């Protein structure tokens, strides 16, 4: 008989949506049926961050990593692996480069090159079981913190040089001190889990996989600043995160970590979960506070800063989920240990939601200062299908595009800012050579434009005017001088806006203009989209010599723009065509008859 | 520069006479920081902090005006103008237009040239001039929103709205009604009511505070929006209830065309629907009494004043004092009420009724008892009459001869009925003599407001038709009884002024500690009285009737 084993089934949102709960049920049933209940435990975990390959099942202690598991695979896992000790090879992760199976979690390049501090427990513990968290060292940071004075805790955080993970990177210890020194009672502590960047899911995963880490961070922060009430402001679109948080809250209360007289120290702290209605701007702290108070989520000018007058007009401290999740380890392992990770100016680790044209998409945690290229190529496995890297966007829609030639840039607050982007809360979107940078700038700007709260003129109207210019450029109607106009508008929006949403909204435009100005000029001067993305500048055409008359394109065309007899040449009626590109994608590889070509624009004389 | 506690950079600059453009700030409201025109440079601060919300400190080094700041401000205003009808702002003929501004509407609504109701008073245009904007470099983006005219009293054209949020804030912070809010987001952000309901449905009281704070023509009083440049403005107080809010009367073509709150008034620049929207339509109502009338062969015939007064005097002389009664309206000013009491004294009767007496708290009495309830009551007490003798309206109606200063149901049957009033009414139709009086907006006089303070009424316009001030009419009747002591308004005043000045109500002072006292008491007043000298104002102002019906 082998030692006690655990089968960990991922039950993060990604894996749940690909039926991991059924896999878990089936595993439990079959383990029981095999009479192995005493030797083998089946345990749910939170997200492993590699949702692309989900559902994920890990067998411990050996750390065998099965991916894309189906319910039908359960029998084989139990029979072959659990009973007979033979790893099920076909379910193992296959390295796309070497085409070899990699059985162990720790050897998979995606994980091998990461250093997980904030995500330390994600995928390893049962988020709905506080004992699991405690046995992984949880709440030891709280105990250590309570042994210190309040100033001592703040000093420790200051020494760690932890900077806010929400985007702006303000030193967390300094923020705490401001709030602690502020006059007014009660004081409030808010955990900002209003994660709004498209494609980003760091905060959600942490709340789903390790909610106690966030709660522990909050309790420590509350002790340090003297807060008696806490809020977790979390998007209502994160039902699983809310459920896990509620569960964790209840358990923490039962264990005396939250409530009156915490661990007999006289400290009292309670936490309330506030569901946000899904406005991007509510991630901005003053808008978030307004939302908590039942008002429209609109930012207000600062000063007064929340530390002086925040929610209900009282001193308030707001930290991001990742900032708070870092606190327990800073307490338990010490500020020096934390500060030894990363760079001098940006200590600790950064969590990214790696996505876009990348082989391995998912959650990635690396020490601050890691080269961008290392994240994209070593962890992310590079750009798939042999295409070249063109750029990467950090900081979500508020960030900027960093061109491929800057791939050696260290990922830290200052370096990203100097490149025109921002750290943001952790979106990282990889773009290949087939991406049009004008289109990308337009995409991000249209997001911030729609999510503007509408309060201040530069953000509400300025971004709209910028978007209109971009639309014209994309449609081949750009004029000389448009870029200067864009820059002037971008300057106005950046400097004139009330909050950071407007202040950073022009970043995608400014960075693409900075690094890809030529591509803009191609659109304007030659009415050509070099990446052949902008619909107004391309048309689809069926090559007479290559078409085999299979009719697939015609059957898939949503507007019936393609005609042709079976086995005969097919023709696209350009007047009807909406340029959706389905014909281009569906044309059989052996024919490759549908072509994307630049349109010939006859310009009216101005 | 001297800095007072709690002052912002904008406050300090304004105190020092330094101009910083703003569109969203408003004195009574907390800063908002939305318009982004007050951005300045402050040594040691990042970017361009807004002057309106940055607290001033002694060691601050502030630049309020330089090329970069003006460039930024100009860009922001240009963005506003890219969506705000702007031809009146950047038109080549602007200067000529400024001079006359009376030409008929000739341009389409989209260009905003002549159809902006706010063309006399536009904060945006002032700023455009300050920044020297002469050309808007954007294609014009008209929002093409429907003009909202379903509700009474004011129109809303959100095509002109620049989303400064003043209306939302005044409604929420000062009036505590929260009828208006920001809705939608992004470029589609609008000012609207919750769920797009009509204002009537939301319970809006149509105080007009939103209209008053709007810096553009987005919100405009329907009845008075097209008058253009006013000929004159006169400060006085409203006489429709005993709070007597300060108002500024707008006069054009010799007529009252608008009333807006007097910001220096003890009511802190707030009004109710009556004071804000109803005075002009009431005063200009066709149903005003225009000429003295006397009954001849069952017909009321216009006559000269002398004849009417003689008729009244001779009529009264036929009755013994016990058969004569007086109805003194609580809407009369002090001078008029004093003269009526004087006449009763001279005739030797104590048959006096004070119209529409209200009972309840001081505030309720003020809101429901008439425009000078406290003054009339005090004057009554001051004379030799005692409260016990005060007659009820139904007692008065039993008398043979009645001299009334208001419409009062039930007295029509009197043998000899003199009515001295502003509006034609059932009472005036049955009267033997009709003496047309001027309203509170056309006469000099005084009222004793509910707080015990004597306030002056100023005549905003020339007398209406042949109507005369109440005190003059009553004095003429008095002269008919050989009493010629009084010839000027000062004579009347000197008889009672010192007495009324002594009226102080210290308990009221506590109410005024809260700057929002007026909105609060108006909000709590569930059954507002819409009457003046016994006339139901909802019958005179159609929009008021709509509001009343909606509230029932």
Short mmCIF file of N, CA and C in Angstrom, two decimals, chain A residues 9 90 102 141 181 184 201 249 270 277 279 336 403 421 436 460 499 504 557:
data_model
loop_
_atom_site.label_atom_id
_atom_site.label_comp_id
_atom_site.label_asym_id
_atom_site.label_seq_id
_atom_site.Cartn_x
_atom_site.Cartn_y
_atom_site.Cartn_z
N UNK A 9 -9.05 18.24 -7.39
CA UNK A 9 -9.84 18.60 -8.58
C UNK A 9 -10.06 20.10 -8.56
N UNK A 90 -1.75 9.81 -21.55
CA UNK A 90 -2.47 10.62 -22.54
C UNK A 90 -3.13 11.86 -21.92
N UNK A 102 4.87 15.83 -19.95
CA UNK A 102 5.52 16.26 -18.72
C UNK A 102 4.61 15.89 -17.57
N UNK A 141 0.42 34.39 10.15
CA UNK A 141 0.81 35.80 9.95
C UNK A 141 0.01 36.70 10.87
N UNK A 181 -3.12 57.52 11.21
CA UNK A 181 -2.92 58.83 11.84
C UNK A 181 -4.11 59.75 11.68
N UNK A 184 -10.80 60.49 13.45
CA UNK A 184 -12.16 60.07 13.11
C UNK A 184 -12.40 58.61 13.42
N UNK A 201 -8.35 38.06 -14.51
CA UNK A 201 -9.11 37.31 -13.50
C UNK A 201 -8.25 36.91 -12.31
N UNK A 249 -15.70 33.61 5.42
CA UNK A 249 -16.04 34.56 6.48
C UNK A 249 -16.66 33.85 7.66
N UNK A 270 -15.32 43.45 11.84
CA UNK A 270 -16.28 42.67 11.07
C UNK A 270 -16.19 43.04 9.60
N UNK A 277 -22.04 46.40 -9.19
CA UNK A 277 -22.91 46.12 -10.33
C UNK A 277 -22.14 46.03 -11.65
N UNK A 279 -19.46 48.15 -12.93
CA UNK A 279 -18.95 49.31 -13.66
C UNK A 279 -17.45 49.36 -13.48
N UNK A 336 11.93 41.35 5.25
CA UNK A 336 13.19 41.22 4.50
C UNK A 336 13.09 40.15 3.43
N UNK A 403 6.23 47.34 -27.62
CA UNK A 403 6.56 46.64 -28.86
C UNK A 403 7.52 45.47 -28.62
N UNK A 421 3.48 52.65 -20.59
CA UNK A 421 2.39 51.79 -20.13
C UNK A 421 2.28 51.90 -18.62
N UNK A 436 -3.53 44.53 -35.83
CA UNK A 436 -3.40 45.90 -36.28
C UNK A 436 -3.38 46.81 -35.06
N UNK A 460 -15.41 62.04 -20.86
CA UNK A 460 -16.69 61.70 -21.50
C UNK A 460 -16.69 62.06 -22.98
N UNK A 499 -10.27 61.45 -12.88
CA UNK A 499 -9.72 60.28 -12.19
C UNK A 499 -8.80 59.51 -13.11
N UNK A 504 -5.67 57.60 -17.76
CA UNK A 504 -4.89 56.56 -18.42
C UNK A 504 -5.55 56.10 -19.72
N UNK A 557 -21.33 31.53 -45.05
CA UNK A 557 -21.48 32.98 -45.13
C UNK A 557 -22.79 33.42 -44.49
#
